[in-house]
PDB file of C-alpha atoms in Angstrom:
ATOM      1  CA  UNK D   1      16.869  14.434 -15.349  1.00  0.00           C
ATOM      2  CA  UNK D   2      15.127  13.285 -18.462  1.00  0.00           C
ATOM      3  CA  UNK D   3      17.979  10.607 -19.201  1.00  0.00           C
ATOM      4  CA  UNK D   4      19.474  10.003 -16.048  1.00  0.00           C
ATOM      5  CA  UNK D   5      16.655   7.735 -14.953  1.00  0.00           C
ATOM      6  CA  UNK D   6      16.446   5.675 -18.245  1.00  0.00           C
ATOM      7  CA  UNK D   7      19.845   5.598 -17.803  1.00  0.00           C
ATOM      8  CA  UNK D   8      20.033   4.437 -13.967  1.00  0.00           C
ATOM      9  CA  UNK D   9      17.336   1.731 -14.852  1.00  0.00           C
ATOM     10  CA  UNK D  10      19.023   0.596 -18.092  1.00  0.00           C
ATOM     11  CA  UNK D  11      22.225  -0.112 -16.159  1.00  0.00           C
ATOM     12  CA  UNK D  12      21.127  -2.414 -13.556  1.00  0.00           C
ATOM     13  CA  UNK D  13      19.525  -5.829 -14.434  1.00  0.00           C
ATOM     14  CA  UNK D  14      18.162  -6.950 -11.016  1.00  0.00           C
ATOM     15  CA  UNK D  15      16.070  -3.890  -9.656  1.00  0.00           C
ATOM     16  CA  UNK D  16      14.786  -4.342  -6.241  1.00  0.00           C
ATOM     17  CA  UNK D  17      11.348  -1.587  -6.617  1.00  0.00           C
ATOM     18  CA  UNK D  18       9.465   0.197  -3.965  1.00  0.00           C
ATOM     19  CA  UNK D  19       6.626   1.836  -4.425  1.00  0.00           C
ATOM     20  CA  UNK D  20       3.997   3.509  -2.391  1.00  0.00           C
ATOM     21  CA  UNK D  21       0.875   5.685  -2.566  1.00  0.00           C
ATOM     22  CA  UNK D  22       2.109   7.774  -5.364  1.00  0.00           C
ATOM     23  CA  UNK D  23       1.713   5.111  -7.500  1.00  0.00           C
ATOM     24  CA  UNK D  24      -2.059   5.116  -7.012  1.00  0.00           C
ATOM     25  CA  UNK D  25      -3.232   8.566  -6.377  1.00  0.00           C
ATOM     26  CA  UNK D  26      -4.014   8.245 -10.525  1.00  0.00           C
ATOM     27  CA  UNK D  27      -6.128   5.547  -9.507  1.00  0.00           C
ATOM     28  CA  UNK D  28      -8.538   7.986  -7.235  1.00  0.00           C
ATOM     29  CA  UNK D  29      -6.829   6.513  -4.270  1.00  0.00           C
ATOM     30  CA  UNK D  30      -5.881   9.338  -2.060  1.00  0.00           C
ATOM     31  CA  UNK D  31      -1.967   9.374  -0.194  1.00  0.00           C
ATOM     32  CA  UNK D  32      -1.462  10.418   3.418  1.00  0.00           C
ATOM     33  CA  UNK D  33       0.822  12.657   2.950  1.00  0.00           C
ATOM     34  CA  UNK D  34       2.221  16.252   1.737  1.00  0.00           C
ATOM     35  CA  UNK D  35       5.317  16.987  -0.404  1.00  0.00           C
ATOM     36  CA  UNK D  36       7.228  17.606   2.956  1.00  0.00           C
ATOM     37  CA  UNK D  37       6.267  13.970   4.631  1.00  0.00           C
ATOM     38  CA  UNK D  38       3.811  15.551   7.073  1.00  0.00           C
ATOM     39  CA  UNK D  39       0.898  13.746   7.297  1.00  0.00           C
ATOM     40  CA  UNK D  40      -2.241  15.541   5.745  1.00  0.00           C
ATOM     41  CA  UNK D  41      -4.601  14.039   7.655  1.00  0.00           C
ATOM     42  CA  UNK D  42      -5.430  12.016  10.802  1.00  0.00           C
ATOM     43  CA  UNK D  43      -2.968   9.164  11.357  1.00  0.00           C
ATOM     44  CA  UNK D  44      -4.749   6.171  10.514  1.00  0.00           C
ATOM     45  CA  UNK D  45      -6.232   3.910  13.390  1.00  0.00           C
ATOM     46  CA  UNK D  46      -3.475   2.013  15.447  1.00  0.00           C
ATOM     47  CA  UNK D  47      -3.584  -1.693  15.765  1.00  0.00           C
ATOM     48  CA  UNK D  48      -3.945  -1.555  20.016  1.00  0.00           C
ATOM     49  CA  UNK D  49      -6.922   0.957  19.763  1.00  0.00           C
ATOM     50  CA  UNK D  50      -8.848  -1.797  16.412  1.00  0.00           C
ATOM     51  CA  UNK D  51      -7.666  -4.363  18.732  1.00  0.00           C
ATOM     52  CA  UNK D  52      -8.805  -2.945  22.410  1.00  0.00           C
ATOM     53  CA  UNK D  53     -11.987  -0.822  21.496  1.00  0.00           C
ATOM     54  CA  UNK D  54     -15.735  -2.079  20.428  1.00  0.00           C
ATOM     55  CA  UNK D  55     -15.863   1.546  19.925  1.00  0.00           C
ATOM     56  CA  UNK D  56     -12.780   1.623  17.278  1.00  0.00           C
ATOM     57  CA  UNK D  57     -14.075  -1.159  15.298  1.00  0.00           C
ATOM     58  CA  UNK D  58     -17.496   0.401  15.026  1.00  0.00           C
ATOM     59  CA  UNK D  59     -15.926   3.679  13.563  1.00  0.00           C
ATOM     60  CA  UNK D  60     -13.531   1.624  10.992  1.00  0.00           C
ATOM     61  CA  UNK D  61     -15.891  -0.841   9.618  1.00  0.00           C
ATOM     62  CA  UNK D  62     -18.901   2.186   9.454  1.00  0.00           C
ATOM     63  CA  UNK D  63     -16.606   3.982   7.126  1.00  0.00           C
ATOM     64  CA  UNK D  64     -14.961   1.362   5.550  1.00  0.00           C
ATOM     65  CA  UNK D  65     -18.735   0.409   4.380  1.00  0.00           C
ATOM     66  CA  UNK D  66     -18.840   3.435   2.360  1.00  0.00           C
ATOM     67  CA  UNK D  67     -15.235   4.044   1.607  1.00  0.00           C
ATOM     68  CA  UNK D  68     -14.714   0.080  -0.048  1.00  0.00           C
ATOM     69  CA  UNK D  69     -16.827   0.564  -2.850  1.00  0.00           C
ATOM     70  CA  UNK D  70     -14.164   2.825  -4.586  1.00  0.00           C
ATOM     71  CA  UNK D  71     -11.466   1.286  -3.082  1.00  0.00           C
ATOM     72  CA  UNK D  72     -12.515  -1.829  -4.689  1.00  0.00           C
ATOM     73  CA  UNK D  73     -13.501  -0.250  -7.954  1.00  0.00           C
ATOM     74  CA  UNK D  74      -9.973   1.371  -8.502  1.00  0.00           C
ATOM     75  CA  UNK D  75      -7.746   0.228 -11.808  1.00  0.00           C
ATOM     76  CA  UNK D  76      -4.418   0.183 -12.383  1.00  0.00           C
ATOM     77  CA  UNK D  77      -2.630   3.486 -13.899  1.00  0.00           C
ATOM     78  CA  UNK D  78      -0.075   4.728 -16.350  1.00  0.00           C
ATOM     79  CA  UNK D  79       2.424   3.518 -13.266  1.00  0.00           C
ATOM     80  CA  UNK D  80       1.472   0.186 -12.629  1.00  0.00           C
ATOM     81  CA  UNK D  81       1.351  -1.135 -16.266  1.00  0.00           C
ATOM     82  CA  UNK D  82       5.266   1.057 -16.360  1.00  0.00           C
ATOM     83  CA  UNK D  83       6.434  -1.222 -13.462  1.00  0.00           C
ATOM     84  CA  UNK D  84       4.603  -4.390 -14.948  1.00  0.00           C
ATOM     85  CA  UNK D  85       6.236  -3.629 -18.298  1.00  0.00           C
ATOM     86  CA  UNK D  86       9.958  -3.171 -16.622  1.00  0.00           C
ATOM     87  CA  UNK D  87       9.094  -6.734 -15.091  1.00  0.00           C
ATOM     88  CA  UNK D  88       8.315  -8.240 -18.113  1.00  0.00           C
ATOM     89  CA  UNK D  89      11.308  -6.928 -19.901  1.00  0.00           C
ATOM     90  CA  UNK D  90      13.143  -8.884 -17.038  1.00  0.00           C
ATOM     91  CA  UNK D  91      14.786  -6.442 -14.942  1.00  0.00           C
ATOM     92  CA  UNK D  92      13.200  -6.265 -11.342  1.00  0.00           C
ATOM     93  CA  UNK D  93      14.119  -8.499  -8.684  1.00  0.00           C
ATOM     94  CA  UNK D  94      11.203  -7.811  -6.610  1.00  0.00           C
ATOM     95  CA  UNK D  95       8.278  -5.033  -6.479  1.00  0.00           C
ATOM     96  CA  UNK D  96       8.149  -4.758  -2.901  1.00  0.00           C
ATOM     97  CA  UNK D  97       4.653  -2.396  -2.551  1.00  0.00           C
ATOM     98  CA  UNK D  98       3.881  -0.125   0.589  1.00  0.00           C
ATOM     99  CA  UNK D  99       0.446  -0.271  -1.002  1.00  0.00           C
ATOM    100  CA  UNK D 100      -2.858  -2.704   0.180  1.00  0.00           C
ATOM    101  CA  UNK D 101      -4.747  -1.647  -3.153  1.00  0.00           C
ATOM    102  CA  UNK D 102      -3.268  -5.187  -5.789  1.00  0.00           C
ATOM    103  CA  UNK D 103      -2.722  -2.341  -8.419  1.00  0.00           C
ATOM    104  CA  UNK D 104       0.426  -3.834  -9.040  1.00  0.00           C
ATOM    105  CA  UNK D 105      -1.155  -7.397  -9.644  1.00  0.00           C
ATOM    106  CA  UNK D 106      -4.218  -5.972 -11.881  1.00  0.00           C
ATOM    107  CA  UNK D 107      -1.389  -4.794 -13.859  1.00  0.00           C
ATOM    108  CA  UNK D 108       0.183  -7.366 -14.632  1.00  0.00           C
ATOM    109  CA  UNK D 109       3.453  -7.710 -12.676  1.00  0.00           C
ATOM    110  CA  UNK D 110       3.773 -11.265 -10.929  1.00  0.00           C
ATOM    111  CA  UNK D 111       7.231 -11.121  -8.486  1.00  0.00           C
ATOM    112  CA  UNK D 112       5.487  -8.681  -6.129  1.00  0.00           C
ATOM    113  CA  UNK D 113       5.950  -8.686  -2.085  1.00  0.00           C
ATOM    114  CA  UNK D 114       2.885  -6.671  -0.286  1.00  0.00           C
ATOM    115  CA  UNK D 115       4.573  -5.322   2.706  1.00  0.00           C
ATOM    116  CA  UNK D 116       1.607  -4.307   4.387  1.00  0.00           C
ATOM    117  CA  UNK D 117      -1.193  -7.049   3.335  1.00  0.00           C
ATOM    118  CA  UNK D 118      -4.107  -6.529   1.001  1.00  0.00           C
ATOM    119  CA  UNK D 119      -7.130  -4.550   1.770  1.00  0.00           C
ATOM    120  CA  UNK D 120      -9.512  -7.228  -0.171  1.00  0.00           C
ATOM    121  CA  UNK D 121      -8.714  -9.789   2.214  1.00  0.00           C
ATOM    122  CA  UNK D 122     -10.330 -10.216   5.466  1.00  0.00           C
ATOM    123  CA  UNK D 123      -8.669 -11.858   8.627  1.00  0.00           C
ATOM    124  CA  UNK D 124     -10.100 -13.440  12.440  1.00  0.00           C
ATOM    125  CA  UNK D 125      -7.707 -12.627  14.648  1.00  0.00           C
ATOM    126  CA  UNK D 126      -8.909 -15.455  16.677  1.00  0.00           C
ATOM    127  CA  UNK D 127      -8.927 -18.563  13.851  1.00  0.00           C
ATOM    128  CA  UNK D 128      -6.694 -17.328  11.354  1.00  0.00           C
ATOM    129  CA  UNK D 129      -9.295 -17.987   8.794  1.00  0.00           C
ATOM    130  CA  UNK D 130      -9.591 -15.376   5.442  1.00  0.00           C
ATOM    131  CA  UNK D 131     -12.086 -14.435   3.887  1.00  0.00           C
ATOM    132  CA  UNK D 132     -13.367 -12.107   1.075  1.00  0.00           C
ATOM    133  CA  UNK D 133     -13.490  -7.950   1.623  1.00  0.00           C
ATOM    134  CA  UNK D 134     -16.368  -7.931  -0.963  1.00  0.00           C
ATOM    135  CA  UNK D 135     -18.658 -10.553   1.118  1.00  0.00           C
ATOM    136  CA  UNK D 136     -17.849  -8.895   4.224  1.00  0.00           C
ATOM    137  CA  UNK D 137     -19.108  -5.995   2.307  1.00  0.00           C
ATOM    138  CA  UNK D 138     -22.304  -7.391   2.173  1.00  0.00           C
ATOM    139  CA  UNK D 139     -22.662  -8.733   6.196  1.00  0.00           C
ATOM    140  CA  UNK D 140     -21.789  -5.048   6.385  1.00  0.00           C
ATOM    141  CA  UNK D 141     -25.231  -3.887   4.474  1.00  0.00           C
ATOM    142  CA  UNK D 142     -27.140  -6.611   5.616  1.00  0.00           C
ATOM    143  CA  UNK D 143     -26.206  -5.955   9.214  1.00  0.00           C
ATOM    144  CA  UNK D 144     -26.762  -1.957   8.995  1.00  0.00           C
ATOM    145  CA  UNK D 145     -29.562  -1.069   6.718  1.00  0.00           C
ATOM    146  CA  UNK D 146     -29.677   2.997   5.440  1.00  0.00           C
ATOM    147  CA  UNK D 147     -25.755   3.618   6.399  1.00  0.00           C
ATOM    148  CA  UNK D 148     -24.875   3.377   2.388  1.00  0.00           C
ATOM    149  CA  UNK D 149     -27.192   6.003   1.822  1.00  0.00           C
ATOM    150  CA  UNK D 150     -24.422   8.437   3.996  1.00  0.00           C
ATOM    151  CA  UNK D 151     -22.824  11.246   2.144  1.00  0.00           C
ATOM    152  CA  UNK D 152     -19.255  10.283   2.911  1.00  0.00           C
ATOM    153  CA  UNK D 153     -15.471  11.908   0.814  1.00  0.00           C
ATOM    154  CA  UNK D 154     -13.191   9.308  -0.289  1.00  0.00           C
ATOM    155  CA  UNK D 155     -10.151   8.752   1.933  1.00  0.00           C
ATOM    156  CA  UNK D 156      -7.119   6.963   1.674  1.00  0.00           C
ATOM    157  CA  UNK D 157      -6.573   2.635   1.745  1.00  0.00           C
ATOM    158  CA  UNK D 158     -10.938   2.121   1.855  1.00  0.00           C
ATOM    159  CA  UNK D 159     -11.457   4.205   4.629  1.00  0.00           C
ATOM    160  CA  UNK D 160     -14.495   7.360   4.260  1.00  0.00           C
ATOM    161  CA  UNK D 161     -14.592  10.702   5.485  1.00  0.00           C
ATOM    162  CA  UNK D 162     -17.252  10.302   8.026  1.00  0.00           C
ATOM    163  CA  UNK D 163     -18.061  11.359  11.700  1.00  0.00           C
ATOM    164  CA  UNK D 164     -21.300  10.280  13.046  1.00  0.00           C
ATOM    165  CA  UNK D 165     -22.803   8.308  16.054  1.00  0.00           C
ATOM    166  CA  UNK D 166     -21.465   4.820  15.274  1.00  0.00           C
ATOM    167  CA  UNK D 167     -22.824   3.247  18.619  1.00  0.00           C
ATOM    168  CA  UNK D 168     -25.537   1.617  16.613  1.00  0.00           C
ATOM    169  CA  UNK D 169     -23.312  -0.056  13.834  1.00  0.00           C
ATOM    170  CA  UNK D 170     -23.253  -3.523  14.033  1.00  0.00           C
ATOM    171  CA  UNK D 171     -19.768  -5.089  13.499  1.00  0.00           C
ATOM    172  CA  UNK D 172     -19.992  -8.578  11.781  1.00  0.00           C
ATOM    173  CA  UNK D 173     -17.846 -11.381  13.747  1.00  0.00           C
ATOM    174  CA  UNK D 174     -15.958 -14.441  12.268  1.00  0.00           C
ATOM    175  CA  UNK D 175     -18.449 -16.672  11.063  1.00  0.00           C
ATOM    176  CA  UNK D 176     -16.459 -19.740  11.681  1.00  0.00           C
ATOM    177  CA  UNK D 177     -15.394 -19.053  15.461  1.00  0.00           C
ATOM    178  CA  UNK D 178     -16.866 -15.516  16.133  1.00  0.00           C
ATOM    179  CA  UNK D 179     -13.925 -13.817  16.573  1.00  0.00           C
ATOM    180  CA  UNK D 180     -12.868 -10.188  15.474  1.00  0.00           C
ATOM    181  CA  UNK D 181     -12.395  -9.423  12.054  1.00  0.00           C
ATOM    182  CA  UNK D 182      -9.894  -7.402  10.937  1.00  0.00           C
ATOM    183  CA  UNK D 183      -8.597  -6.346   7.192  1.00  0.00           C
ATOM    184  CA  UNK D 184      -5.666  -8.448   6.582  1.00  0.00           C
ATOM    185  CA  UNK D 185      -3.280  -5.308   6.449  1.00  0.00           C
ATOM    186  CA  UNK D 186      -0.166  -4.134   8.658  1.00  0.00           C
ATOM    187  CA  UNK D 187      -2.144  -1.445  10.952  1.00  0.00           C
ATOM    188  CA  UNK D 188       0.332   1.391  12.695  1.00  0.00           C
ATOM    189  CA  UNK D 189       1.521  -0.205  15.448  1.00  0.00           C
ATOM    190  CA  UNK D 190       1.283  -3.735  14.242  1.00  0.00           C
ATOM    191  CA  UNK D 191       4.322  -5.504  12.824  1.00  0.00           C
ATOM    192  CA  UNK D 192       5.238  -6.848   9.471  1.00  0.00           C
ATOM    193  CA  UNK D 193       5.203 -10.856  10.012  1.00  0.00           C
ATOM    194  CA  UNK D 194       8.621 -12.107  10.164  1.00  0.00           C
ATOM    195  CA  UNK D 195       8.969 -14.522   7.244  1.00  0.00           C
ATOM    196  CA  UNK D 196       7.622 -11.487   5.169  1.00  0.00           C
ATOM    197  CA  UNK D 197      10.637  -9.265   6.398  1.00  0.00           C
ATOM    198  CA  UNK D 198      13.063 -12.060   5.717  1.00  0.00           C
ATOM    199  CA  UNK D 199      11.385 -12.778   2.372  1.00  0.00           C
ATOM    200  CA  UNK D 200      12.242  -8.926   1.124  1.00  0.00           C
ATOM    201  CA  UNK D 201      15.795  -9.189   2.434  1.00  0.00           C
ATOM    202  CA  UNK D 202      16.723 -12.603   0.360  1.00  0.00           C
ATOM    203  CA  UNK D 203      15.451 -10.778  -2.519  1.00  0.00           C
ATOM    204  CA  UNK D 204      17.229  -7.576  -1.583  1.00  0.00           C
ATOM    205  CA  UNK D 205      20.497  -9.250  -1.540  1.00  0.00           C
ATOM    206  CA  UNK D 206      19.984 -10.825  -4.871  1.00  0.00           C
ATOM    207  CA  UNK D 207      19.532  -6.937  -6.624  1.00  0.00           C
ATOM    208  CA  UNK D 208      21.911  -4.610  -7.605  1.00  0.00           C
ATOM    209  CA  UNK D 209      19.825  -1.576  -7.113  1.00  0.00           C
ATOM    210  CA  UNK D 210      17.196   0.492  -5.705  1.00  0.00           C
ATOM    211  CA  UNK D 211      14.483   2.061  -7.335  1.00  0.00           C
ATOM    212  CA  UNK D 212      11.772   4.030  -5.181  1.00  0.00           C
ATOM    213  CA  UNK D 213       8.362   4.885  -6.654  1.00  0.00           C
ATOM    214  CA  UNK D 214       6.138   7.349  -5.195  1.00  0.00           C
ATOM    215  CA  UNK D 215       7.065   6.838  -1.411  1.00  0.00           C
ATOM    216  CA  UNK D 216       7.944   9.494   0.883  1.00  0.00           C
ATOM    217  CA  UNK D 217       9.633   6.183   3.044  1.00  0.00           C
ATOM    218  CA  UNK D 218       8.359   7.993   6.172  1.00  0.00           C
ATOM    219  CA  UNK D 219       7.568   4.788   7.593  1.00  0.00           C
ATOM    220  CA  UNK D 220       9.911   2.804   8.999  1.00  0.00           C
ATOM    221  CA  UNK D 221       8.929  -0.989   7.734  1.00  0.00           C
ATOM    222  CA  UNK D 222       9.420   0.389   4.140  1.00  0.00           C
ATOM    223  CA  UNK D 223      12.706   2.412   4.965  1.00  0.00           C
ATOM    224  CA  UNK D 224      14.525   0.190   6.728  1.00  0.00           C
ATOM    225  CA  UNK D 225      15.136  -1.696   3.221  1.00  0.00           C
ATOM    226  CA  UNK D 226      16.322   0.646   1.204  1.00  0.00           C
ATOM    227  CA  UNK D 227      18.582   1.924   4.220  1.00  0.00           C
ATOM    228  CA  UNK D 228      19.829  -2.099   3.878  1.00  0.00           C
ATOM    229  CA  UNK D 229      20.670  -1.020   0.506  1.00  0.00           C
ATOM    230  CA  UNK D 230      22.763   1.847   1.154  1.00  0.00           C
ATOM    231  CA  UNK D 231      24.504   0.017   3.360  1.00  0.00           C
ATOM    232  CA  UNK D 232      25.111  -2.801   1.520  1.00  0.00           C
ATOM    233  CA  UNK D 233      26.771   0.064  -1.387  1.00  0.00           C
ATOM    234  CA  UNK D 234      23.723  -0.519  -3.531  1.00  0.00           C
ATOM    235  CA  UNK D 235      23.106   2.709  -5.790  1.00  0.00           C
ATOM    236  CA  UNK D 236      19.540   4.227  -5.243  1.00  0.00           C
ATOM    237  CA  UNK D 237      17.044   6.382  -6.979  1.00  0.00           C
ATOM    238  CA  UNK D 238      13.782   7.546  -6.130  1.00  0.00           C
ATOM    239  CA  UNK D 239      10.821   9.122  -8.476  1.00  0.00           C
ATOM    240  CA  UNK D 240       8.914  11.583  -5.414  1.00  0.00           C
ATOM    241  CA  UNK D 241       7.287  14.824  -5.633  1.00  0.00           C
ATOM    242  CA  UNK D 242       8.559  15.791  -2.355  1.00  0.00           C
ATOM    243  CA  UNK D 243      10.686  14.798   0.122  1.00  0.00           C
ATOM    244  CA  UNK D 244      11.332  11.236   1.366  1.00  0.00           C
ATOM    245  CA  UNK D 245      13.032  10.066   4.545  1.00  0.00           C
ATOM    246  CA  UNK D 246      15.688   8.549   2.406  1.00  0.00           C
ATOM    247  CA  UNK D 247      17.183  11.860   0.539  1.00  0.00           C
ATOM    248  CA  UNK D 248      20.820  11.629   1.930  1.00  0.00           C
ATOM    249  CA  UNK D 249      21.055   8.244   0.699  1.00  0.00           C
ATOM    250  CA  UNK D 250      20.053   8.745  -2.940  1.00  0.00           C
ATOM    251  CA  UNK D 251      22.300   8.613  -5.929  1.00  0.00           C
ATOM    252  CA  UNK D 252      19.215   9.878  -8.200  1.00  0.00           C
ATOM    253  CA  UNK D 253      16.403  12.036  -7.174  1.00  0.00           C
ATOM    254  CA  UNK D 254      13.360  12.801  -9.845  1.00  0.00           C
ATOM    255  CA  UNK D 255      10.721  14.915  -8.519  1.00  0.00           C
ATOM    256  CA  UNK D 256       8.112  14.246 -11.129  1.00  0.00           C
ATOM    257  CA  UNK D 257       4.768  12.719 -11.053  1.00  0.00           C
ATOM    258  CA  UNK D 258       5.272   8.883 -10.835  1.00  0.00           C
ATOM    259  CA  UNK D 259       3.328   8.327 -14.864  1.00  0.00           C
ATOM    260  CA  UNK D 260       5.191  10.928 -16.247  1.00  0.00           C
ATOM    261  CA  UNK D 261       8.706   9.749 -14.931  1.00  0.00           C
ATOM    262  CA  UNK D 262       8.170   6.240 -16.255  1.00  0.00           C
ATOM    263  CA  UNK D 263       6.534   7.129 -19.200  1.00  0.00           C
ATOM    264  CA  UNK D 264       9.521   5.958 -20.988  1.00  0.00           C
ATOM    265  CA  UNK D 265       8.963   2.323 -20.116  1.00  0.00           C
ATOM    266  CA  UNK D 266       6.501   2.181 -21.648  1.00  0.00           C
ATOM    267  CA  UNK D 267       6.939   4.013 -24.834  1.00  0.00           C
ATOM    268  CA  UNK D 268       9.760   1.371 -25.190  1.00  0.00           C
ATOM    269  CA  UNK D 269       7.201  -1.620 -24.868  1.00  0.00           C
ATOM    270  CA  UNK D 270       5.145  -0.438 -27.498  1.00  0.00           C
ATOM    271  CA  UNK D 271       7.965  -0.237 -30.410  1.00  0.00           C
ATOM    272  CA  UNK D 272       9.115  -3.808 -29.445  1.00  0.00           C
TER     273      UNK D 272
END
């Protein structure tokens, strides 16, 4: 195991990468799930409920308040820099990244695809217009003075461990139209946008292999790639702890912790 992975990435020059929230737990950003896919946790809020319920958006945007400022805070690990290194050195087609944290950007890899949006980005669902996570952060404050001061454990993609009364939180709207604001991220429930999907595949058909990165694939939009892949004959590995939805189609399997199994990488780019 300690040289078939060097040796799997050495021998393929166009790597199309997936990586997921194993790549950031060494960040202090907490994954969903447990070694056996099973989620740890409460399912994160669905699309239709954000979408349907005054009620919903008061709960996600309450703990979101206190769950962003770590979120935001977080810095790229041992991983990311791994990854960005392997770009530099030419050899990935595309990252494609399960993740919403822009770990992969901070460290320095470029050709990335966020499959699921970015949590630092804020969306109306009735203009279309962005805007910045951090000044929504502080409409948030402004709008519900003392709910910072909450005692609140860190949870995974922004979100806080909290259960109160949120009838009283007040829920900034779009200040261009007044519309609801959501975070500009795939919610369960919610599909990928098309162009995105088609995106990934163009790149996927230009690699000629598959390496996964701390993703148990249990979702679908990630796994349906890498199930392209095998079906398309493309040789794939994965770097997980435990198991992932895509163990019968592996040609490599290293259970190790994500830093440690790409250590290597970059070892190399310091005695260049």
């Amino acid at each position: 195991m300690i040289t078939e992975l060097p040796e799997f990435i050495a021998g393929h020059r166009r790597l199309f990468v997936v990586t997921g929230a194993g790549c950031s737990t060494d960040s202090g950003i907490p994954d969903y799930r447990d070694s056996d896919g099973q989620w740890k946790r409460t399912p994160p809020v669905t699309y239709q409920a954000f979408m349907g319920e005054q009620a919903t958006r008061q709960r996600y945007w309450a703990r979101s308040l206190l769950g962003w400022p770590r979120f935001g805070q977080a810095r790229p690990n041992a991983t990311h820099h791994a990854l960005a290194a392997l770009e530099a050195d030419g050899r990935i087609e595309l990252l494609l990244t399960q993740n919403v944290d822009c770990l992969h950007q901070q460290a320095g890899s470029h050709t990335v695809i966020d499959l699921h949006g970015r949590l630092d980005q804020v969306r109306c669902m009735g203009c279309e217009a962005r805007s910045s996570r951090a000044l929504l952060q502080q409409r948030l404050l402004d709008a519900n003075p003392g709910w910072e001061t909450l005692q609140a454990g860190i949870a995974p993609d922004g979100d806080a461990d909290l259960e109160a009364d949120f009838s009283s939180f007040n829920v900034p709207t779009c200040e261009v139209c007044g519309g609801v604001l959501k975070p500009d991220v795939v919610f369960f429930g919610e599909n990928v946008p098309r162009e995105r999907v088609a995106a990934v595949h163009e790149h996927l058909q230009r690699s000629d292999a598959v390496l996964v990165v701390g993703s148990s694939l249990m979702v679908y939009s990630g796994f349906r790639f890498v199930d392209a892949a095998a079906k398309a004959g493309l040789p794939i590995a994965a770097v997980n702890l435990g198991r992932t939805r895509a163990d019968a189609l592996l040609s490599l399997k290293v259970q190790m912790p994500c830093a440690q199994a790409l250590a290597f990488l970059l070892d190399g780019a310091k005695t260049q």
